[in-house]
């Protein structure tokens, strides 16, 4: 029977996918997360996506924030904060832990809860603990909401330099000499822990780099030239993380490479080189974000070296079971060998960040990069995969 003359049900209007950009957080990288989110908010195609900015304050409150990327920048060497952007000093955004319900609600004391609509995907621009380390990813898995970037395991591995290096070693990737001092070891016998570090220096030489094991953006890192500076360096690292990692100096060139998930799998960008920064002891936070040290993109490498570092970057991505994106950092030693230093599962997206610069040079502009990450997240399901 023909249906040509039967009444037709009106088509339901299709809505644009809703992207919640989550930023800020409780780690020492709070300000840089805000800056990164500002760049992403500026780049998201508003004709293609609806956007909901959600900031997490430094005490952990989820706040509804103004969609004003121009206020999310470093000004006069001062970093922005979620507290400056929050619509209210008390209101809180609630993400329901229910896979059947993606409705986000805003609660403010003395007011009726306000529904903010469903969220289709979360773009977590959090750096460091309580966001980049698998904690937020676990919450989103419970909520059944897709999200940009790596899952719980890869995020946790990518945050903890100790276990990251163990994973890389097990997959045959070469890492530099290092040792770890765990909190209980330091609390029970500081003299014995300190002696272990001194013995490590005796084997590998000074200087050493003393770092928080689970922090990023070069926070808490000290280059220690001799025994006299060791205790101060340990104290500085432990301000960010009670677990510290001590690394030997690797002499060579610093090379970075970006990995991005395409429809057919991960691909690597052209690599970049971080040249020595004359005004800084190493490539620290000030050099990265305040003084805007310039990386060289693409890195002046041979064709063989370029191919090799791109291959190793994808291997590192796969070794840690990463998704979405990664920036892989290497040393090219004086004997021509690539040694992996670390990966970053949510690298900076500030206007001067190396990850988007490398992809721009590879042929993927900033707006396309953001779109590809959102689309990759929408293609994935939550849960085991």
mmCIF file with all atom_site columns, N, CA and C in Angstrom, residues 2 10 22 50 62 130 155 161 182 188 207 222 230 235 238 255 315 342 349 353 369:
data_model
loop_
_atom_site.group_PDB
_atom_site.id
_atom_site.type_symbol
_atom_site.label_atom_id
_atom_site.label_alt_id
_atom_site.label_comp_id
_atom_site.label_asym_id
_atom_site.label_entity_id
_atom_site.label_seq_id
_atom_site.pdbx_PDB_ins_code
_atom_site.Cartn_x
_atom_site.Cartn_y
_atom_site.Cartn_z
_atom_site.occupancy
_atom_site.B_iso_or_equiv
_atom_site.pdbx_formal_charge
_atom_site.auth_seq_id
_atom_site.auth_comp_id
_atom_site.auth_asym_id
_atom_site.auth_atom_id
_atom_site.pdbx_PDB_model_num
ATOM 1  N N  . UNK A 1 2   ? 0.523  2.190  -0.824 1.00 0.00 ? 2   UNK A N  1
ATOM 2  C CA . UNK A 1 2   ? 1.307  3.418  -0.897 1.00 0.00 ? 2   UNK A CA 1
ATOM 3  C C  . UNK A 1 2   ? 1.087  4.254  0.356  1.00 0.00 ? 2   UNK A C  1
ATOM 4  N N  . UNK A 1 10  ? 6.040  14.649 11.827 1.00 0.00 ? 10  UNK A N  1
ATOM 5  C CA . UNK A 1 10  ? 7.057  15.686 11.643 1.00 0.00 ? 10  UNK A CA 1
ATOM 6  C C  . UNK A 1 10  ? 8.423  15.194 12.091 1.00 0.00 ? 10  UNK A C  1
ATOM 7  N N  . UNK A 1 22  ? 35.815 21.287 30.301 1.00 0.00 ? 22  UNK A N  1
ATOM 8  C CA . UNK A 1 22  ? 36.065 21.275 31.739 1.00 0.00 ? 22  UNK A CA 1
ATOM 9  C C  . UNK A 1 22  ? 37.520 21.655 31.980 1.00 0.00 ? 22  UNK A C  1
ATOM 10 N N  . UNK A 1 50  ? 27.366 22.964 20.298 1.00 0.00 ? 50  UNK A N  1
ATOM 11 C CA . UNK A 1 50  ? 27.023 23.807 21.435 1.00 0.00 ? 50  UNK A CA 1
ATOM 12 C C  . UNK A 1 50  ? 28.100 23.607 22.490 1.00 0.00 ? 50  UNK A C  1
ATOM 13 N N  . UNK A 1 62  ? 32.757 22.454 41.167 1.00 0.00 ? 62  UNK A N  1
ATOM 14 C CA . UNK A 1 62  ? 32.476 22.558 39.735 1.00 0.00 ? 62  UNK A CA 1
ATOM 15 C C  . UNK A 1 62  ? 31.605 23.797 39.526 1.00 0.00 ? 62  UNK A C  1
ATOM 16 N N  . UNK A 1 130 ? 44.076 14.970 39.817 1.00 0.00 ? 130 UNK A N  1
ATOM 17 C CA . UNK A 1 130 ? 42.647 15.274 39.921 1.00 0.00 ? 130 UNK A CA 1
ATOM 18 C C  . UNK A 1 130 ? 42.049 15.707 38.581 1.00 0.00 ? 130 UNK A C  1
ATOM 19 N N  . UNK A 1 155 ? 45.714 7.415  31.232 1.00 0.00 ? 155 UNK A N  1
ATOM 20 C CA . UNK A 1 155 ? 45.851 8.708  31.918 1.00 0.00 ? 155 UNK A CA 1
ATOM 21 C C  . UNK A 1 155 ? 46.664 8.551  33.195 1.00 0.00 ? 155 UNK A C  1
ATOM 22 N N  . UNK A 1 161 ? 55.397 9.229  36.379 1.00 0.00 ? 161 UNK A N  1
ATOM 23 C CA . UNK A 1 161 ? 56.629 9.009  35.612 1.00 0.00 ? 161 UNK A CA 1
ATOM 24 C C  . UNK A 1 161 ? 57.304 7.690  35.953 1.00 0.00 ? 161 UNK A C  1
ATOM 25 N N  . UNK A 1 182 ? 59.814 6.823  47.382 1.00 0.00 ? 182 UNK A N  1
ATOM 26 C CA . UNK A 1 182 ? 58.399 6.810  47.732 1.00 0.00 ? 182 UNK A CA 1
ATOM 27 C C  . UNK A 1 182 ? 58.171 7.470  49.094 1.00 0.00 ? 182 UNK A C  1
ATOM 28 N N  . UNK A 1 188 ? 60.281 7.134  56.775 1.00 0.00 ? 188 UNK A N  1
ATOM 29 C CA . UNK A 1 188 ? 60.867 6.186  57.726 1.00 0.00 ? 188 UNK A CA 1
ATOM 30 C C  . UNK A 1 188 ? 62.355 6.396  57.937 1.00 0.00 ? 188 UNK A C  1
ATOM 31 N N  . UNK A 1 207 ? 75.076 16.744 37.109 1.00 0.00 ? 207 UNK A N  1
ATOM 32 C CA . UNK A 1 207 ? 73.891 17.068 37.898 1.00 0.00 ? 207 UNK A CA 1
ATOM 33 C C  . UNK A 1 207 ? 72.810 16.001 37.783 1.00 0.00 ? 207 UNK A C  1
ATOM 34 N N  . UNK A 1 222 ? 63.935 20.556 39.940 1.00 0.00 ? 222 UNK A N  1
ATOM 35 C CA . UNK A 1 222 ? 65.171 21.268 40.261 1.00 0.00 ? 222 UNK A CA 1
ATOM 36 C C  . UNK A 1 222 ? 66.354 20.527 39.647 1.00 0.00 ? 222 UNK A C  1
ATOM 37 N N  . UNK A 1 230 ? 70.675 19.223 47.357 1.00 0.00 ? 230 UNK A N  1
ATOM 38 C CA . UNK A 1 230 ? 69.771 18.080 47.271 1.00 0.00 ? 230 UNK A CA 1
ATOM 39 C C  . UNK A 1 230 ? 68.547 18.210 48.168 1.00 0.00 ? 230 UNK A C  1
ATOM 40 N N  . UNK A 1 235 ? 62.648 18.923 48.930 1.00 0.00 ? 235 UNK A N  1
ATOM 41 C CA . UNK A 1 235 ? 61.547 19.665 49.554 1.00 0.00 ? 235 UNK A CA 1
ATOM 42 C C  . UNK A 1 235 ? 60.663 20.330 48.504 1.00 0.00 ? 235 UNK A C  1
ATOM 43 N N  . UNK A 1 238 ? 58.550 17.682 46.754 1.00 0.00 ? 238 UNK A N  1
ATOM 44 C CA . UNK A 1 238 ? 57.511 17.151 47.624 1.00 0.00 ? 238 UNK A CA 1
ATOM 45 C C  . UNK A 1 238 ? 56.405 18.160 47.916 1.00 0.00 ? 238 UNK A C  1
ATOM 46 N N  . UNK A 1 255 ? 63.780 16.532 21.730 1.00 0.00 ? 255 UNK A N  1
ATOM 47 C CA . UNK A 1 255 ? 62.914 16.394 20.559 1.00 0.00 ? 255 UNK A CA 1
ATOM 48 C C  . UNK A 1 255 ? 61.510 15.999 21.024 1.00 0.00 ? 255 UNK A C  1
ATOM 49 N N  . UNK A 1 315 ? 54.607 4.238  18.887 1.00 0.00 ? 315 UNK A N  1
ATOM 50 C CA . UNK A 1 315 ? 54.831 3.071  19.741 1.00 0.00 ? 315 UNK A CA 1
ATOM 51 C C  . UNK A 1 315 ? 54.549 3.404  21.199 1.00 0.00 ? 315 UNK A C  1
ATOM 52 N N  . UNK A 1 342 ? 59.228 11.195 28.454 1.00 0.00 ? 342 UNK A N  1
ATOM 53 C CA . UNK A 1 342 ? 57.875 11.042 28.988 1.00 0.00 ? 342 UNK A CA 1
ATOM 54 C C  . UNK A 1 342 ? 56.851 11.289 27.897 1.00 0.00 ? 342 UNK A C  1
ATOM 55 N N  . UNK A 1 349 ? 47.494 23.382 25.187 1.00 0.00 ? 349 UNK A N  1
ATOM 56 C CA . UNK A 1 349 ? 46.907 23.910 23.959 1.00 0.00 ? 349 UNK A CA 1
ATOM 57 C C  . UNK A 1 349 ? 46.955 25.432 23.937 1.00 0.00 ? 349 UNK A C  1
ATOM 58 N N  . UNK A 1 353 ? 51.904 26.614 22.620 1.00 0.00 ? 353 UNK A N  1
ATOM 59 C CA . UNK A 1 353 ? 52.207 25.217 22.939 1.00 0.00 ? 353 UNK A CA 1
ATOM 60 C C  . UNK A 1 353 ? 52.750 24.465 21.730 1.00 0.00 ? 353 UNK A C  1
ATOM 61 N N  . UNK A 1 369 ? 42.240 20.525 14.461 1.00 0.00 ? 369 UNK A N  1
ATOM 62 C CA . UNK A 1 369 ? 42.774 19.674 15.516 1.00 0.00 ? 369 UNK A CA 1
ATOM 63 C C  . UNK A 1 369 ? 41.738 19.485 16.625 1.00 0.00 ? 369 UNK A C  1
#
